[in-house]
PDB file of C-alpha atoms in Angstrom:
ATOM      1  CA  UNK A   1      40.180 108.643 146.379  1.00 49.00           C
ATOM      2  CA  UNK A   2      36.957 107.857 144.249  1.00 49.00           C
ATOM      3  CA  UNK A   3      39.450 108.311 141.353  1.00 47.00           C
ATOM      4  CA  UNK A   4      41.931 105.705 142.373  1.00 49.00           C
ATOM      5  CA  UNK A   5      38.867 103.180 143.894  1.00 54.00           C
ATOM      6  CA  UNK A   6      37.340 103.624 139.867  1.00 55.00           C
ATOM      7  CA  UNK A   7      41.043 102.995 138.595  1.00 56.00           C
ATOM      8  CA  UNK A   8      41.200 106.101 136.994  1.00 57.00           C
ATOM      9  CA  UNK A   9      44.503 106.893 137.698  1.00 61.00           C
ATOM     10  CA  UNK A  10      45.321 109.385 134.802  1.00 68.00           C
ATOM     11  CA  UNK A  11      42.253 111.558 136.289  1.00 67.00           C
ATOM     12  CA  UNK A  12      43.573 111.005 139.500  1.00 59.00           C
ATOM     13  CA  UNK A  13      46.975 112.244 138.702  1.00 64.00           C
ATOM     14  CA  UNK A  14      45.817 115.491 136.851  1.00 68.00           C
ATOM     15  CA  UNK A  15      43.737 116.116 139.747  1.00 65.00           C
ATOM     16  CA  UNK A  16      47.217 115.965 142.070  1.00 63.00           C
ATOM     17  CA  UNK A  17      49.151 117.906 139.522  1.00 64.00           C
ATOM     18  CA  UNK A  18      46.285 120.126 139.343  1.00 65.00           C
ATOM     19  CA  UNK A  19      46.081 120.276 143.685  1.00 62.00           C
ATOM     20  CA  UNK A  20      49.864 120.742 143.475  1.00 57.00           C
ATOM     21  CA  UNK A  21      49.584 124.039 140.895  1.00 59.00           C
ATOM     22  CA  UNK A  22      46.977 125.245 143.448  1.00 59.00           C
ATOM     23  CA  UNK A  23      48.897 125.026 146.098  1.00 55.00           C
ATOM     24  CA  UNK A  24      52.434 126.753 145.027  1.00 53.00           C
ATOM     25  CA  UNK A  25      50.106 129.923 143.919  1.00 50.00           C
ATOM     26  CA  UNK A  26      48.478 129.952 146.704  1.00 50.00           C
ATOM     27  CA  UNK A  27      49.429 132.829 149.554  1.00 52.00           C
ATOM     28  CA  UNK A  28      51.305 131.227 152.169  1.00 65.00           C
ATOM     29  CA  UNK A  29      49.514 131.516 155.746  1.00 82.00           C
ATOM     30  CA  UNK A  30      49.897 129.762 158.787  1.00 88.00           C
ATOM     31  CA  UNK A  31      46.653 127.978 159.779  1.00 92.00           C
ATOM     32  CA  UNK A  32      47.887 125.385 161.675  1.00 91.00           C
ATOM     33  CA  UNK A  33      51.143 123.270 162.412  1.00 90.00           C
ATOM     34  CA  UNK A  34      50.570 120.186 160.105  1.00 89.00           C
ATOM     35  CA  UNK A  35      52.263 121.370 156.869  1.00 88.00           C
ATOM     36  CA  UNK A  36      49.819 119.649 154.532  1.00 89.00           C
ATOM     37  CA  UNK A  37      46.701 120.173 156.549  1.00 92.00           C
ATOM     38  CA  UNK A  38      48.089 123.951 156.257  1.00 93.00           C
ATOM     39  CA  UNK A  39      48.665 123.795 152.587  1.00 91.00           C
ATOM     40  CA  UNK A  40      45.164 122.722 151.997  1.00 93.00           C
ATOM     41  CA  UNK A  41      43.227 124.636 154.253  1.00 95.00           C
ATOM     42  CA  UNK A  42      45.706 128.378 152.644  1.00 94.00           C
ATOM     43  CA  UNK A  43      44.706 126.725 149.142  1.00 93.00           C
ATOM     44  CA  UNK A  44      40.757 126.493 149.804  1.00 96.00           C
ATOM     45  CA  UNK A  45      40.727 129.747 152.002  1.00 96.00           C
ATOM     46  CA  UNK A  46      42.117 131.492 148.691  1.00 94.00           C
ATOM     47  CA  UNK A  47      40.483 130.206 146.492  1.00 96.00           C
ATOM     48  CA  UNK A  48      37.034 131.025 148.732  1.00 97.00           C
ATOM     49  CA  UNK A  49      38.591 134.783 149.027  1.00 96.00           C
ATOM     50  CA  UNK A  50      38.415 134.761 145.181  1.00 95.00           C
ATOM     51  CA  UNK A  51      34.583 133.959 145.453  1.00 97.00           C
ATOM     52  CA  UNK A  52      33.988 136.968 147.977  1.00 97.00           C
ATOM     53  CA  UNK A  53      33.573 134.237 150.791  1.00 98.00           C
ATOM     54  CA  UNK A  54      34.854 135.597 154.270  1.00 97.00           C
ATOM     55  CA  UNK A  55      36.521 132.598 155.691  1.00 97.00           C
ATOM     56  CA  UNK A  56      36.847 131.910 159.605  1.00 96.00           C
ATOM     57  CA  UNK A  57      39.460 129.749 160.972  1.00 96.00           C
ATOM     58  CA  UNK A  58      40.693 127.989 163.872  1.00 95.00           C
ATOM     59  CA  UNK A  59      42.640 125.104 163.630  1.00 94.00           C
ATOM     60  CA  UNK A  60      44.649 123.352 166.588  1.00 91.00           C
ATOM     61  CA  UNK A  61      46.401 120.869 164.385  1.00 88.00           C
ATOM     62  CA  UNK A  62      49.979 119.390 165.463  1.00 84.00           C
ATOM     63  CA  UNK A  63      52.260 117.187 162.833  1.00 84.00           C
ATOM     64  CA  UNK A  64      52.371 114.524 164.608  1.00 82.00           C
ATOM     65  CA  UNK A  65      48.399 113.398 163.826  1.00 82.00           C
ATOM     66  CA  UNK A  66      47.115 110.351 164.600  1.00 75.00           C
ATOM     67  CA  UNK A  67      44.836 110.043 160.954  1.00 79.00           C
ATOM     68  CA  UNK A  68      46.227 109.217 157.879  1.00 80.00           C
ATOM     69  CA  UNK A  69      47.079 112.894 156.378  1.00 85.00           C
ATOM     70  CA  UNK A  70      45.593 111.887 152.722  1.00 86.00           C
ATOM     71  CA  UNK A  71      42.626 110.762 154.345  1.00 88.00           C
ATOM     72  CA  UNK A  72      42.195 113.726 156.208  1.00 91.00           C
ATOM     73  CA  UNK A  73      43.423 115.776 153.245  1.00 91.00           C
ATOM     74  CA  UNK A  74      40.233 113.937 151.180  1.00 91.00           C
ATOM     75  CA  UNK A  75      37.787 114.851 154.186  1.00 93.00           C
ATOM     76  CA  UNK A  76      38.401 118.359 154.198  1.00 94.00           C
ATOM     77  CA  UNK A  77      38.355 119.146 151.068  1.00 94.00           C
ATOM     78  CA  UNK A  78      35.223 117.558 150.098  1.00 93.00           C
ATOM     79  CA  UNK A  79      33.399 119.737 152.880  1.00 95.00           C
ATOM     80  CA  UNK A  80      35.684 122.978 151.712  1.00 96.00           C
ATOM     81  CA  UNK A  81      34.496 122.122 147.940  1.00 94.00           C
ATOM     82  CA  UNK A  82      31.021 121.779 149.435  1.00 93.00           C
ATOM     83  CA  UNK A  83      30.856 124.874 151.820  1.00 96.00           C
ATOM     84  CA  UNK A  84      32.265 126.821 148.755  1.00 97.00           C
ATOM     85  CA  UNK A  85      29.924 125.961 146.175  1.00 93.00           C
ATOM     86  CA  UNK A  86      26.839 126.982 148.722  1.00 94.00           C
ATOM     87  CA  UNK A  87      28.267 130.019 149.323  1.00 97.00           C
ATOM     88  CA  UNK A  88      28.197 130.697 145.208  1.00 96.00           C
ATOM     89  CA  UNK A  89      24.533 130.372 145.494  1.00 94.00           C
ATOM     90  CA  UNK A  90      24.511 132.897 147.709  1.00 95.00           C
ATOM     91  CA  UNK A  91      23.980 136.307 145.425  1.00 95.00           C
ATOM     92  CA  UNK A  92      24.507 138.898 148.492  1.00 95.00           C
ATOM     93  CA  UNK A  93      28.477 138.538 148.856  1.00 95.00           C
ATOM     94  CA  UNK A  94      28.292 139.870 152.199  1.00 95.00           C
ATOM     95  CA  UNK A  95      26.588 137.047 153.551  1.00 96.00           C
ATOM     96  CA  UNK A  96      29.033 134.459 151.506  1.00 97.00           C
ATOM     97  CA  UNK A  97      30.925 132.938 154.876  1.00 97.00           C
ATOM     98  CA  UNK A  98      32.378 129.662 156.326  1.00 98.00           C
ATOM     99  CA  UNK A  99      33.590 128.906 159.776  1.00 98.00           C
ATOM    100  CA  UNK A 100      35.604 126.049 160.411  1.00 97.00           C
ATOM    101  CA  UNK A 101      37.570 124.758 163.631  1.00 97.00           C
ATOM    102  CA  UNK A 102      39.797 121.675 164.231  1.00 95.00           C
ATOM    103  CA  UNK A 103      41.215 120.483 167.505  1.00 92.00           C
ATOM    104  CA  UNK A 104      42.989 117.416 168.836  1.00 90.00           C
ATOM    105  CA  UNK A 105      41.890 116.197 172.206  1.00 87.00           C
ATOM    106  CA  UNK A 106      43.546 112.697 173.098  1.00 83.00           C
ATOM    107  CA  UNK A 107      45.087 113.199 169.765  1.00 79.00           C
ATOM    108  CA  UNK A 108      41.383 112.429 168.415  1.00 90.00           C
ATOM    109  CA  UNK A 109      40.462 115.304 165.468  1.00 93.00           C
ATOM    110  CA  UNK A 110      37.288 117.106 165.745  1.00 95.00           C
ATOM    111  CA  UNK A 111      36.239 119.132 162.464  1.00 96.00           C
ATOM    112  CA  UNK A 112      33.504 121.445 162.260  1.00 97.00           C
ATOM    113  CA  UNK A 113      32.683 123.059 159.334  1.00 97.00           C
ATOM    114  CA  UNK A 114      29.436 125.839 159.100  1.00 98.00           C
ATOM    115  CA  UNK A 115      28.092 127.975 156.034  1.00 97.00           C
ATOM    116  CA  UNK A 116      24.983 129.839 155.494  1.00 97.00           C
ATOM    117  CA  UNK A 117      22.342 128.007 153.232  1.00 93.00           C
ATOM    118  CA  UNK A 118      18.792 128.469 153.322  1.00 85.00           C
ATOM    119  CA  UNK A 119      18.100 126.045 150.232  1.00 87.00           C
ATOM    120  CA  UNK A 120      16.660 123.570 151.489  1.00 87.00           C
ATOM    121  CA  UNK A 121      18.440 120.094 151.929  1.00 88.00           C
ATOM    122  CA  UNK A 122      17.238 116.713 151.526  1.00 88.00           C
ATOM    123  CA  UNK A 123      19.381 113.753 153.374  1.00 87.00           C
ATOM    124  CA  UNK A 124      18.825 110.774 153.276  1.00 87.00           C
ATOM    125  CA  UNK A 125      21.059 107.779 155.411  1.00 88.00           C
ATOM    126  CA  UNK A 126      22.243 110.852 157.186  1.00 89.00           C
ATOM    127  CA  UNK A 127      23.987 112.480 154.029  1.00 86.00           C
ATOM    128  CA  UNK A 128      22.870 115.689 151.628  1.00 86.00           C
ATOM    129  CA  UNK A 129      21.573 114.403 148.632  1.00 85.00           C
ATOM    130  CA  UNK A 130      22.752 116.384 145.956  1.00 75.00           C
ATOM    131  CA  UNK A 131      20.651 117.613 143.014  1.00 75.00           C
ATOM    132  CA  UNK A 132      22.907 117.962 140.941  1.00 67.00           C
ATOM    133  CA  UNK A 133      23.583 114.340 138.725  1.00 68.00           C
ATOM    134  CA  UNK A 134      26.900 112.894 138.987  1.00 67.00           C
ATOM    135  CA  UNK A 135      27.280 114.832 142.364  1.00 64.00           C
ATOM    136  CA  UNK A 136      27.742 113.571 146.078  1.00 64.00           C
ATOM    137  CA  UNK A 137      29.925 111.004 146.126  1.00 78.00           C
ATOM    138  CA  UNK A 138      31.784 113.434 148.284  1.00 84.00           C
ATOM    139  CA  UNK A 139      30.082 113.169 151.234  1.00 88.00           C
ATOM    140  CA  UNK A 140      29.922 109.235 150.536  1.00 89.00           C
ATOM    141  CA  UNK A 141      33.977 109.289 150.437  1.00 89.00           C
ATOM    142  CA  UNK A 142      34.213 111.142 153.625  1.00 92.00           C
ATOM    143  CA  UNK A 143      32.049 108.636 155.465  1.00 93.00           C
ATOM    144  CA  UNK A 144      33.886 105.752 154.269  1.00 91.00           C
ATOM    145  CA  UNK A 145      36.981 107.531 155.187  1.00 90.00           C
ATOM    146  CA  UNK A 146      35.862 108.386 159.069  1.00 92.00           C
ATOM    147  CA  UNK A 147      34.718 104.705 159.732  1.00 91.00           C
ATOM    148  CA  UNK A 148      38.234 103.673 158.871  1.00 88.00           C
ATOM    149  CA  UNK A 149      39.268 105.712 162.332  1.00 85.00           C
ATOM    150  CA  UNK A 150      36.080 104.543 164.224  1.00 89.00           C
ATOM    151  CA  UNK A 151      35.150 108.315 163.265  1.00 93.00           C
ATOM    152  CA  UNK A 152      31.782 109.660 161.816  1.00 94.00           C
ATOM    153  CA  UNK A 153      30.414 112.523 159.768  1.00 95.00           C
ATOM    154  CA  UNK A 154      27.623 114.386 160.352  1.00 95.00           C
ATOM    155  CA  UNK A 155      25.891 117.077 158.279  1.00 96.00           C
ATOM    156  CA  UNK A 156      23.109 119.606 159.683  1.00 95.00           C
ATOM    157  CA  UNK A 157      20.775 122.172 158.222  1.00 95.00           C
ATOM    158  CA  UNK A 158      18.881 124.337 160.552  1.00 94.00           C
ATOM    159  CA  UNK A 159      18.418 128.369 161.441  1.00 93.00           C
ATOM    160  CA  UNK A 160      20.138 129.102 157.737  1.00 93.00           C
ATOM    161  CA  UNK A 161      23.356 127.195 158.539  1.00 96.00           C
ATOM    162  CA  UNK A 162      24.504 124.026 157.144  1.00 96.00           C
ATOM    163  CA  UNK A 163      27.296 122.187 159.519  1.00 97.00           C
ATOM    164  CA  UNK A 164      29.212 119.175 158.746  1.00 97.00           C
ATOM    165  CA  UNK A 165      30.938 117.925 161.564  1.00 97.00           C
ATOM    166  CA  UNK A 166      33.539 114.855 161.665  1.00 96.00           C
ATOM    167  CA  UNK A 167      35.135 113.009 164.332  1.00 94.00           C
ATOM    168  CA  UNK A 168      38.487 110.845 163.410  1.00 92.00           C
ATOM    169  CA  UNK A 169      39.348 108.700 166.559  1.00 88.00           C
ATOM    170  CA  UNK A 170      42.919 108.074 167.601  1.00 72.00           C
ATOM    171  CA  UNK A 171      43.325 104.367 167.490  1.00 62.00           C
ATOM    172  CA  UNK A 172      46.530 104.220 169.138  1.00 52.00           C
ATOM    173  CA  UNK A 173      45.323 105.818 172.111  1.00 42.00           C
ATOM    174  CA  UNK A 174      42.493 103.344 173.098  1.00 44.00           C
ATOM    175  CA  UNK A 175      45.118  99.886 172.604  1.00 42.00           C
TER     176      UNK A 175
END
């Protein structure tokens, strides 16, 4: 999305192919009944197996969703890419984890995403602030992207776990 926004579009399109490669290697699992949200969440789960990260799922997702499915694609995995590369910090593989649920009440999606960290995090407007330069424009993008469904994003760091939790709102439902 930050591709497209910054006209990058040959960037952009590697990063699809790229997405695409990914995700016809990727071990087919059923995760949930939205075929794309599916794709994405078997594509990050294996590729967080790879990294020794136990992954926890629970997803209540139908087809018929009221979000955008791109958007929603964008959201989740910029807090997949993010739970991942915590866990990497993490030397103790055993420990190396990430929970995340999904449900649809009202045809509203709740998200809720939770890793072990115990680096301390800085936010500030309510978002990490990376350390790294050139880095968190994904949590930026995923904001943007929830206020476009009345939605938020919210990001916690307390008793060693870091949770990012996101609300889309159904639109259609409250007209």
């Amino acid at each position: 999305f930050l591709l497209i926004d910054n006209d990058d579009k040959q960037q952009a399109l590697e990063y699809i192919e790229q997405f695409h490669l990914d995700i016809s290697t990727t071990q087919r699992a059923q995760y949930c009944e939205n075929i794309i949200i599916n794709s994405l969440v078997a594509n990050y789960v294996n590729k967080a197996l790879k990294h020794h990260i136990k992954v926890t799922t629970l997803i209540h997702l139908p087809n018929d969703i009221s979000t955008n499915e791109i958007d929603l694609s964008v959201i989740l995995s910029n807090a997949f890419e993010n739970a991942i590369n915590a866990n990497l910090k993490i030397e103790d593989v055993l420990l190396r984890d990430i929970h995340i649920r999904c449900k649809t009440t009202n045809k509203d999606i709740q998200i809720k995403i939770q890793n072990p960290n115990h680096i301390p995090v800085d936010f500030e407007d309510g978002l990490p602030v990376s350390r790294v330069p050139d880095h968190g424009f994904g949590t930026k993008s995923m904001r943007m992207l929830a206020k476009r469904f009345d939605g938020t994003v919210e990001f916690d760091q307390s008793n060693g776990q870091f949770t990012c939790v996101i609300y889309l709102m159904n639109k259609k439902a409250r007209t």
